[in-house]
Short mmCIF file of C-alpha atoms and ligand atoms in Angstrom, two decimals:
data_model
loop_
_atom_site.label_atom_id
_atom_site.label_comp_id
_atom_site.label_asym_id
_atom_site.label_seq_id
_atom_site.Cartn_x
_atom_site.Cartn_y
_atom_site.Cartn_z
CA MET A 1 320.04 140.08 -25.10
CA ASN A 2 323.82 140.52 -24.95
CA ASN A 3 323.61 143.54 -22.97
CA TRP A 4 321.30 141.93 -20.34
CA LEU A 5 322.49 140.57 -17.09
CA THR A 6 321.70 137.31 -15.93
CA ILE A 7 321.51 137.22 -12.08
CA ALA A 8 321.42 133.93 -10.02
CA MET A 9 319.40 134.65 -7.03
CA PRO A 10 319.25 132.21 -4.16
CA LYS A 11 315.68 130.83 -3.40
CA GLY A 12 314.67 130.48 0.38
CA ARG A 13 315.92 132.49 3.37
CA ILE A 14 318.43 134.72 1.60
CA PHE A 15 316.05 135.89 -1.07
CA GLU A 16 314.02 138.22 0.80
CA GLU A 17 317.01 140.21 2.33
CA ALA A 18 318.71 140.31 -1.34
CA ALA A 19 315.62 141.50 -2.83
CA GLU A 20 315.23 144.30 -0.50
CA LEU A 21 318.88 145.28 -1.11
CA LEU A 22 318.40 145.24 -4.84
CA GLN A 23 315.39 147.37 -4.58
CA LYS A 24 317.25 150.03 -2.65
CA VAL A 25 319.40 150.34 -5.81
CA GLY A 26 316.42 150.28 -8.33
CA TYR A 27 315.78 146.87 -9.14
CA ASP A 28 312.22 145.59 -7.83
CA PHE A 29 312.12 141.84 -7.70
CA THR A 30 310.06 141.67 -4.51
CA ASP A 31 307.12 140.05 -6.35
CA VAL A 32 309.10 137.18 -7.47
CA GLU A 33 309.08 135.54 -4.32
CA ASP A 34 305.62 133.85 -4.80
CA SER A 35 306.16 132.75 -8.13
CA ARG A 36 307.27 129.16 -9.28
CA LYS A 37 308.96 130.46 -12.16
CA LEU A 38 312.78 129.66 -12.49
CA ILE A 39 313.65 132.31 -15.16
CA LEU A 40 312.18 135.70 -14.97
CA ASP A 41 312.93 138.42 -17.43
CA PHE A 42 312.72 142.14 -16.52
CA PRO A 43 313.06 143.94 -19.85
CA GLU A 44 312.73 147.42 -18.09
CA TYR A 45 316.21 146.51 -16.33
CA LYS A 46 317.63 144.44 -19.00
CA VAL A 47 317.93 141.63 -16.20
CA ARG A 48 317.13 137.94 -16.33
CA LEU A 49 316.79 136.48 -12.71
CA MET A 50 317.64 132.58 -12.65
CA MET A 51 316.03 131.38 -9.22
CA ALA A 52 318.57 128.61 -7.84
CA LYS A 53 319.09 126.60 -4.85
CA PRO A 54 321.67 128.56 -2.57
CA MET A 55 324.20 125.91 -2.86
CA ASP A 56 323.83 125.97 -6.71
CA VAL A 57 324.21 129.79 -7.40
CA VAL A 58 328.03 129.49 -7.44
CA THR A 59 327.89 126.59 -10.05
CA TYR A 60 325.64 128.72 -12.51
CA VAL A 61 327.95 131.72 -11.98
CA GLU A 62 331.18 129.81 -12.45
CA TYR A 63 330.02 128.22 -15.79
CA GLY A 64 328.66 131.50 -16.98
CA ALA A 65 325.19 130.42 -17.17
CA ALA A 66 324.69 133.54 -14.88
CA ASP A 67 326.62 136.65 -15.02
CA CYS A 68 326.59 137.23 -11.44
CA GLY A 69 324.63 136.08 -8.38
CA ILE A 70 324.33 135.93 -4.53
CA ALA A 71 325.85 133.26 -2.41
CA GLY A 72 326.57 132.63 1.37
CA LYS A 73 330.04 132.76 2.26
CA ASP A 74 329.41 129.30 3.70
CA VAL A 75 328.74 128.07 0.18
CA LEU A 76 331.85 129.90 -1.17
CA LEU A 77 334.05 128.33 1.58
CA GLU A 78 332.86 124.91 0.83
CA GLN A 79 333.08 124.94 -2.98
CA ASP A 80 335.97 126.98 -3.65
CA ARG A 81 334.90 127.85 -7.14
CA ASP A 82 336.50 130.15 -9.84
CA VAL A 83 334.32 133.24 -9.45
CA TYR A 84 334.93 136.85 -8.06
CA GLU A 85 333.76 137.63 -4.77
CA VAL A 86 333.14 141.33 -5.26
CA LEU A 87 331.23 142.54 -2.42
CA ASP A 88 330.13 141.67 1.16
CA LEU A 89 326.39 142.43 1.04
CA GLN A 90 326.26 141.97 4.94
CA ILE A 91 322.90 140.22 4.68
CA SER A 92 321.63 136.89 6.15
CA GLY A 93 324.18 136.92 8.71
CA CYS A 94 325.02 133.71 10.80
CA TYR A 95 328.04 131.54 11.54
CA LEU A 96 329.48 128.13 11.15
CA ALA A 97 330.35 126.34 14.38
CA VAL A 98 331.46 123.09 16.01
CA ALA A 99 328.79 121.80 18.32
CA GLY A 100 327.85 118.85 20.34
CA LEU A 101 326.59 117.43 23.54
CA PRO A 102 327.81 119.04 26.66
CA ASP A 103 330.81 117.91 28.47
CA ASN A 104 331.43 115.32 25.78
CA PRO A 105 335.15 115.11 24.97
CA LEU A 106 336.06 113.86 21.49
CA SER A 107 336.61 110.52 20.93
CA LYS A 108 340.33 109.50 20.91
CA ILE A 109 340.14 107.54 17.77
CA ALA A 110 338.80 109.28 14.53
CA PRO A 111 335.94 111.37 16.07
CA LYS A 112 332.97 111.48 13.77
CA ILE A 113 331.74 114.91 12.52
CA ALA A 114 328.23 115.35 10.81
CA THR A 115 327.91 118.07 8.43
CA LYS A 116 326.71 119.78 5.25
CA TYR A 117 330.17 121.27 4.81
CA PRO A 118 332.74 118.25 4.51
CA ARG A 119 335.37 120.43 3.09
CA VAL A 120 335.12 123.38 5.78
CA ALA A 121 335.01 120.78 8.56
CA SER A 122 337.88 118.69 7.20
CA GLU A 123 339.98 121.55 6.91
CA TYR A 124 339.09 122.96 10.34
CA PHE A 125 339.85 119.70 12.19
CA ARG A 126 343.22 119.23 10.10
CA GLU A 127 344.19 122.65 11.50
CA GLN A 128 343.55 121.59 14.83
CA GLY A 129 345.64 118.46 14.37
CA GLU A 130 342.62 116.08 14.79
CA GLN A 131 342.11 113.05 12.37
CA ILE A 132 338.36 113.00 11.92
CA GLU A 133 335.48 111.00 9.93
CA ILE A 134 333.13 113.04 8.15
CA ILE A 135 329.51 111.84 8.12
CA PRO A 136 327.87 113.80 5.36
CA LEU A 137 324.28 114.91 6.20
CA ASN A 138 321.83 117.22 4.20
CA GLY A 139 319.80 118.74 7.08
CA SER A 140 318.77 118.31 10.76
CA ILE A 141 322.39 117.71 11.21
CA GLU A 142 321.74 118.37 15.03
CA LEU A 143 320.25 114.90 15.12
CA ALA A 144 323.51 113.18 14.71
CA PRO A 145 325.12 113.90 18.18
CA LEU A 146 321.68 113.37 19.75
CA ILE A 147 321.46 109.85 18.61
CA GLY A 148 324.91 109.01 19.37
CA LEU A 149 325.87 108.85 15.41
CA THR A 150 328.72 111.58 15.70
CA ASP A 151 330.77 113.41 18.30
CA ARG A 152 330.20 116.77 16.90
CA ILE A 153 328.48 118.69 14.13
CA VAL A 154 329.74 121.45 12.07
CA ASP A 155 326.73 123.68 11.07
CA ILE A 156 325.40 127.02 10.67
CA VAL A 157 324.13 128.80 13.95
CA SER A 158 321.87 132.07 13.64
CA SER A 159 319.70 132.66 16.58
CA GLY A 160 320.95 129.54 18.56
CA GLN A 161 317.44 128.02 19.04
CA THR A 162 318.06 124.77 17.15
CA LEU A 163 321.19 123.99 19.32
CA ARG A 164 319.34 125.18 22.55
CA GLU A 165 316.18 123.12 21.92
CA ASN A 166 318.14 120.22 21.36
CA GLY A 167 320.24 120.52 24.43
CA LEU A 168 323.57 120.89 22.20
CA VAL A 169 326.25 123.52 23.04
CA GLU A 170 328.74 125.37 20.73
CA TYR A 171 332.39 124.38 20.98
CA GLU A 172 334.00 126.59 18.69
CA LYS A 173 333.21 129.17 16.04
CA ILE A 174 334.59 128.48 12.71
CA ALA A 175 333.77 131.43 10.41
CA ASP A 176 331.30 134.34 10.45
CA ILE A 177 328.93 134.14 7.39
CA THR A 178 327.10 136.67 5.09
CA SER A 179 326.00 136.71 1.69
CA ARG A 180 328.34 137.96 -0.88
CA PHE A 181 327.68 139.22 -4.61
CA ILE A 182 329.88 137.18 -6.92
CA VAL A 183 330.58 137.60 -10.49
CA ASN A 184 331.64 135.27 -13.42
CA PRO A 185 335.48 136.35 -14.60
CA VAL A 186 334.51 136.65 -18.11
CA SER A 187 331.27 138.61 -17.48
CA TYR A 188 333.55 140.85 -15.17
CA ARG A 189 335.51 141.86 -18.19
CA ILE A 190 332.93 142.04 -21.05
CA LYS A 191 330.01 143.20 -19.03
CA ASN A 192 331.68 145.87 -16.90
CA GLU A 193 329.27 148.47 -18.19
CA GLN A 194 326.29 146.70 -16.80
CA LEU A 195 328.13 145.38 -13.78
CA ASP A 196 330.14 148.35 -12.55
CA PRO A 197 327.16 150.60 -11.90
CA LEU A 198 325.29 147.77 -9.95
CA ILE A 199 328.20 146.95 -7.83
CA GLU A 200 329.01 150.52 -7.17
CA ALA A 201 325.11 151.11 -6.09
CA LEU A 202 325.17 148.22 -3.88
CA SER A 203 328.30 149.00 -2.14
CA GLU A 204 326.91 152.16 -1.08
CA TYR A 205 324.24 150.35 0.91
CA VAL A 206 326.46 147.70 2.65
N1 ATP B 1 319.90 129.89 10.15
C1 ATP B 1 320.50 129.72 9.11
N2 ATP B 1 320.45 128.32 8.67
C2 ATP B 1 320.99 127.93 7.39
N3 ATP B 1 321.57 129.02 6.57
C3 ATP B 1 321.36 130.30 6.89
C4 ATP B 1 320.92 130.85 8.13
N4 ATP B 1 320.96 132.11 8.05
C5 ATP B 1 321.48 132.31 7.16
N5 ATP B 1 321.72 131.49 6.30
C6 ATP B 1 322.24 131.47 4.91
O1 ATP B 1 321.26 130.93 3.92
C7 ATP B 1 321.78 130.10 3.12
C8 ATP B 1 320.80 128.80 2.97
O2 ATP B 1 319.70 129.15 2.68
P1 ATP B 1 318.36 128.23 2.73
O3 ATP B 1 318.27 127.62 4.15
O4 ATP B 1 317.33 128.90 2.03
O5 ATP B 1 318.97 126.89 1.86
P2 ATP B 1 319.00 125.43 1.98
O6 ATP B 1 320.09 125.25 2.97
O7 ATP B 1 319.35 124.99 0.59
O8 ATP B 1 317.62 125.13 2.55
P3 ATP B 1 316.68 123.96 2.38
O9 ATP B 1 317.70 122.78 2.02
O10 ATP B 1 316.19 123.82 3.71
O11 ATP B 1 315.97 124.39 1.29
C9 ATP B 1 323.32 129.53 3.58
O12 ATP B 1 324.10 129.36 2.56
C10 ATP B 1 323.54 130.68 4.52
O13 ATP B 1 324.54 131.48 3.99
O1 PRP B 2 320.40 128.98 15.11
P1 PRP B 2 319.15 128.70 14.38
O2 PRP B 2 318.50 130.00 14.25
O3 PRP B 2 318.41 127.83 15.15
O4 PRP B 2 319.57 128.30 12.92
C1 PRP B 2 320.37 127.28 12.55
C2 PRP B 2 319.68 126.08 11.93
O5 PRP B 2 319.12 126.52 10.84
C3 PRP B 2 319.70 125.79 9.79
O6 PRP B 2 318.85 124.64 9.48
P2 PRP B 2 317.52 124.84 8.61
O7 PRP B 2 316.47 125.49 9.08
O8 PRP B 2 318.00 125.20 7.19
O9 PRP B 2 317.01 123.30 8.38
P3 PRP B 2 317.83 122.07 8.09
O10 PRP B 2 318.35 121.28 9.17
O11 PRP B 2 316.96 121.14 7.25
O12 PRP B 2 319.08 122.41 7.14
C4 PRP B 2 321.06 125.15 10.42
O13 PRP B 2 321.50 124.07 9.66
C5 PRP B 2 320.66 125.05 11.73
O14 PRP B 2 319.94 123.72 11.83
#
Protein backbone atom coordinates (compact mmCIF):
# COMPACT_ATOMS: atom_id res chain seq x y z
CA MET A 1 0.00 0.00 0.00
CA ASN A 2 3.05 2.21 -0.36
CA ASN A 3 1.55 4.01 -3.29
CA TRP A 4 -1.77 4.61 -1.52
CA LEU A 5 -2.71 7.96 -0.01
CA THR A 6 -4.02 8.09 3.53
CA ILE A 7 -6.32 11.06 4.05
CA ALA A 8 -7.43 12.21 7.52
CA MET A 9 -10.98 13.46 7.11
CA PRO A 10 -12.76 15.54 9.73
CA LYS A 11 -15.98 13.98 11.00
CA GLY A 12 -18.79 16.37 11.77
CA ARG A 13 -19.78 19.61 10.14
CA ILE A 14 -16.82 19.89 7.70
CA PHE A 15 -17.23 16.37 6.31
CA GLU A 16 -20.12 16.96 3.93
CA GLU A 17 -18.60 19.97 2.20
CA ALA A 18 -15.19 18.29 2.04
CA ALA A 19 -16.71 15.14 0.51
CA GLU A 20 -18.61 17.25 -2.05
CA LEU A 21 -15.38 18.93 -3.09
CA LEU A 22 -13.51 15.63 -3.34
CA GLN A 23 -16.38 14.22 -5.40
CA LYS A 24 -15.84 17.00 -7.94
CA VAL A 25 -12.25 15.83 -8.43
CA GLY A 26 -13.28 12.20 -8.88
CA TYR A 27 -13.25 10.73 -5.34
CA ASP A 28 -16.68 9.64 -4.17
CA PHE A 29 -16.63 9.35 -0.37
CA THR A 30 -20.16 10.64 0.10
CA ASP A 31 -21.53 7.28 1.39
CA VAL A 32 -19.05 7.25 4.24
CA GLU A 33 -20.97 9.77 6.32
CA ASP A 34 -23.49 7.22 7.60
CA SER A 35 -20.83 4.66 8.54
CA ARG A 36 -19.29 4.21 12.00
CA LYS A 37 -16.10 2.74 10.51
CA LEU A 38 -13.03 4.83 11.24
CA ILE A 39 -10.73 3.41 8.57
CA LEU A 40 -12.15 3.00 5.09
CA ASP A 41 -10.25 1.66 2.08
CA PHE A 42 -11.02 2.65 -1.49
CA PRO A 43 -8.85 0.39 -3.69
CA GLU A 44 -10.35 1.97 -6.82
CA TYR A 45 -8.64 5.27 -5.89
CA LYS A 46 -5.75 3.78 -3.86
CA VAL A 47 -6.99 5.86 -0.95
CA ARG A 48 -7.41 5.05 2.74
CA LEU A 49 -9.66 7.42 4.68
CA MET A 50 -9.20 7.96 8.41
CA MET A 51 -12.20 9.51 10.12
CA ALA A 52 -10.94 11.85 12.85
CA LYS A 53 -12.22 14.56 15.18
CA PRO A 54 -11.61 17.90 13.43
CA MET A 55 -9.20 19.00 16.20
CA ASP A 56 -7.17 15.77 15.76
CA VAL A 57 -6.68 15.76 11.98
CA VAL A 58 -3.51 17.86 12.30
CA THR A 59 -2.02 15.40 14.80
CA TYR A 60 -2.48 12.43 12.46
CA VAL A 61 -0.93 14.39 9.59
CA GLU A 62 1.98 15.77 11.63
CA TYR A 63 2.97 12.28 12.83
CA GLY A 64 2.62 10.79 9.34
CA ALA A 65 -0.25 8.49 10.32
CA ALA A 66 -2.03 10.25 7.45
CA ASP A 67 -0.29 11.73 4.40
CA CYS A 68 -2.71 14.59 4.17
CA GLY A 69 -5.98 15.85 5.59
CA ILE A 70 -8.53 18.59 5.87
CA ALA A 71 -8.52 20.91 8.87
CA GLY A 72 -10.11 24.21 9.87
CA LYS A 73 -7.81 27.22 9.95
CA ASP A 74 -8.96 27.70 13.56
CA VAL A 75 -7.34 24.38 14.47
CA LEU A 76 -4.16 25.25 12.55
CA LEU A 77 -3.91 28.62 14.31
CA GLU A 78 -4.45 27.02 17.70
CA GLN A 79 -2.06 24.11 17.26
CA ASP A 80 0.79 25.51 15.15
CA ARG A 81 1.93 22.03 14.02
CA ASP A 82 4.60 20.95 11.59
CA VAL A 83 2.42 20.38 8.52
CA TYR A 84 2.25 22.07 5.14
CA GLU A 85 -0.91 24.07 4.56
CA VAL A 86 -1.07 23.75 0.80
CA LEU A 87 -4.54 24.93 -0.19
CA ASP A 88 -7.40 27.04 1.12
CA LEU A 89 -10.40 24.89 0.20
CA GLN A 90 -12.78 27.76 0.92
CA ILE A 91 -15.33 25.51 2.59
CA SER A 92 -16.90 25.57 6.09
CA GLY A 93 -16.46 29.33 6.37
CA CYS A 94 -16.86 31.02 9.74
CA TYR A 95 -14.76 33.34 11.89
CA LEU A 96 -13.19 33.58 15.32
CA ALA A 97 -14.41 36.50 17.39
CA VAL A 98 -14.40 38.05 20.82
CA ALA A 99 -17.92 38.31 22.25
CA GLY A 100 -19.61 39.10 25.53
CA LEU A 101 -22.59 40.74 27.18
CA PRO A 102 -23.49 44.13 25.65
CA ASP A 103 -22.18 47.35 27.27
CA ASN A 104 -19.88 45.34 29.46
CA PRO A 105 -16.36 46.81 29.71
CA LEU A 106 -13.49 44.42 30.43
CA SER A 107 -12.61 44.02 34.12
CA LYS A 108 -9.61 46.18 35.02
CA ILE A 109 -7.66 43.31 36.58
CA ALA A 110 -7.05 40.06 34.67
CA PRO A 111 -10.30 39.80 32.73
CA LYS A 112 -11.42 36.21 32.25
CA ILE A 113 -11.85 34.77 28.76
CA ALA A 114 -13.66 31.47 28.12
CA THR A 115 -12.54 29.57 25.04
CA LYS A 116 -11.70 26.34 23.24
CA TYR A 117 -8.83 28.29 21.65
CA PRO A 118 -6.49 29.26 24.52
CA ARG A 119 -3.49 29.96 22.30
CA VAL A 120 -5.35 32.13 19.80
CA ALA A 121 -7.07 34.03 22.61
CA SER A 122 -3.87 34.58 24.62
CA GLU A 123 -2.01 35.82 21.55
CA TYR A 124 -4.85 38.14 20.56
CA PHE A 125 -5.14 39.78 23.98
CA ARG A 126 -1.34 40.00 24.35
CA GLU A 127 -1.27 42.01 21.13
CA GLN A 128 -3.96 44.26 22.61
CA GLY A 129 -1.78 44.76 25.69
CA GLU A 130 -4.32 43.03 27.96
CA GLN A 131 -3.26 40.60 30.71
CA ILE A 132 -6.03 38.02 30.76
CA GLU A 133 -6.91 34.76 32.44
CA ILE A 134 -8.01 31.92 30.16
CA ILE A 135 -10.86 29.70 31.32
CA PRO A 136 -10.66 26.65 29.04
CA LEU A 137 -14.00 25.11 28.04
CA ASN A 138 -14.91 22.44 25.49
CA GLY A 139 -18.29 23.62 24.26
CA SER A 140 -21.32 25.83 24.99
CA ILE A 141 -18.75 28.56 25.48
CA GLU A 142 -21.52 31.19 25.36
CA LEU A 143 -22.71 30.03 28.80
CA ALA A 144 -19.64 31.49 30.52
CA PRO A 145 -20.45 35.23 30.26
CA LEU A 146 -24.17 34.58 30.78
CA ILE A 147 -23.55 33.17 34.23
CA GLY A 148 -20.86 35.70 35.10
CA LEU A 149 -17.96 33.25 34.90
CA THR A 150 -16.05 35.29 32.31
CA ASP A 151 -15.94 38.81 30.82
CA ARG A 152 -15.63 37.58 27.26
CA ILE A 153 -15.51 34.50 25.07
CA VAL A 154 -13.32 33.77 22.08
CA ASP A 155 -15.26 31.43 19.85
CA ILE A 156 -16.40 30.57 16.34
CA VAL A 157 -19.23 32.61 14.86
CA SER A 158 -21.00 31.42 11.75
CA SER A 159 -24.62 32.55 11.37
CA GLY A 160 -24.48 34.56 14.61
CA GLN A 161 -27.55 32.70 15.89
CA THR A 162 -25.91 31.41 19.07
CA LEU A 163 -24.74 34.90 20.08
CA ARG A 164 -28.12 36.44 19.21
CA GLU A 165 -30.24 33.87 21.03
CA ASN A 166 -28.13 34.28 24.14
CA GLY A 167 -28.16 38.08 24.13
CA LEU A 168 -24.42 38.35 23.47
CA VAL A 169 -22.67 40.77 21.12
CA GLU A 170 -19.53 40.55 19.07
CA TYR A 171 -16.73 42.90 20.15
CA GLU A 172 -13.98 42.12 17.65
CA LYS A 173 -13.33 39.72 14.80
CA ILE A 174 -10.02 37.88 15.24
CA ALA A 175 -9.69 35.85 12.03
CA ASP A 176 -11.67 34.53 9.09
CA ILE A 177 -11.72 30.75 9.04
CA THR A 178 -12.04 28.22 6.20
CA SER A 179 -10.86 24.63 5.87
CA ARG A 180 -7.41 23.91 4.50
CA PHE A 181 -5.78 20.95 2.74
CA ILE A 182 -2.74 19.99 4.80
CA VAL A 183 0.12 17.63 3.99
CA ASN A 184 2.77 15.82 6.02
CA PRO A 185 6.18 17.27 4.99
CA VAL A 186 7.73 13.84 4.30
CA SER A 187 4.71 12.62 2.32
CA TYR A 188 4.88 15.85 0.35
CA ARG A 189 8.29 14.75 -0.96
CA ILE A 190 7.88 11.01 -1.32
CA LYS A 191 4.25 10.85 -2.45
CA ASN A 192 4.31 13.79 -4.83
CA GLU A 193 3.12 11.56 -7.68
CA GLN A 194 -0.15 10.92 -5.84
CA LEU A 195 -0.44 14.28 -4.08
CA ASP A 196 0.38 16.70 -6.90
CA PRO A 197 -2.52 15.70 -9.18
CA LEU A 198 -4.96 15.82 -6.24
CA ILE A 199 -3.80 19.26 -5.10
CA GLU A 200 -3.80 20.49 -8.70
CA ALA A 201 -7.34 19.19 -9.27
CA LEU A 202 -8.64 20.65 -6.00
CA SER A 203 -7.09 24.02 -6.76
CA GLU A 204 -9.24 24.24 -9.89
CA TYR A 205 -12.41 24.10 -7.80
CA VAL A 206 -11.57 26.63 -5.09
N1 LIG B 1 -20.52 27.29 13.36
C1 LIG B 1 -19.38 26.63 13.50
N2 LIG B 1 -18.99 26.26 14.74
C2 LIG B 1 -17.87 25.56 14.93
N3 LIG B 1 -17.03 25.19 13.93
C3 LIG B 1 -17.37 25.54 12.68
C4 LIG B 1 -18.55 26.28 12.41
N4 LIG B 1 -18.62 26.46 11.08
C5 LIG B 1 -17.53 25.88 10.54
N5 LIG B 1 -16.76 25.33 11.50
C6 LIG B 1 -15.51 24.55 11.29
O1 LIG B 1 -15.80 23.23 11.74
C7 LIG B 1 -14.83 22.75 12.64
C8 LIG B 1 -15.48 22.04 13.80
O2 LIG B 1 -16.29 21.02 13.32
P1 LIG B 1 -17.27 20.26 14.33
O3 LIG B 1 -18.17 21.24 14.98
O4 LIG B 1 -17.86 19.14 13.55
O5 LIG B 1 -16.23 19.67 15.36
P2 LIG B 1 -16.14 19.75 16.92
O6 LIG B 1 -15.87 21.16 17.32
O7 LIG B 1 -15.16 18.69 17.32
O8 LIG B 1 -17.60 19.39 17.30
P3 LIG B 1 -18.18 18.60 18.50
O9 LIG B 1 -17.21 18.76 19.65
O10 LIG B 1 -19.48 19.34 18.66
O11 LIG B 1 -18.28 17.20 17.98
C9 LIG B 1 -14.05 23.96 13.13
O12 LIG B 1 -12.70 23.59 13.30
C10 LIG B 1 -14.29 25.04 12.08
O13 LIG B 1 -13.18 25.11 11.21
O1 LIG C 1 -22.88 31.52 14.78
P1 LIG C 1 -23.54 30.17 14.86
O2 LIG C 1 -24.06 29.71 13.52
O3 LIG C 1 -24.58 30.09 15.92
O4 LIG C 1 -22.40 29.10 15.19
C1 LIG C 1 -21.51 29.30 16.26
C2 LIG C 1 -21.68 28.26 17.32
O5 LIG C 1 -21.39 26.96 16.76
C3 LIG C 1 -20.34 26.35 17.50
O6 LIG C 1 -20.81 25.56 18.53
P2 LIG C 1 -21.22 24.03 18.29
O7 LIG C 1 -22.49 23.96 17.54
O8 LIG C 1 -20.06 23.32 17.66
O9 LIG C 1 -21.46 23.52 19.72
P3 LIG C 1 -20.52 23.55 21.01
O10 LIG C 1 -20.93 24.77 21.75
O11 LIG C 1 -20.84 22.31 21.72
O12 LIG C 1 -19.07 23.61 20.55
C4 LIG C 1 -19.58 27.53 18.09
O13 LIG C 1 -18.80 27.14 19.21
C5 LIG C 1 -20.67 28.50 18.43
O14 LIG C 1 -21.25 28.23 19.67
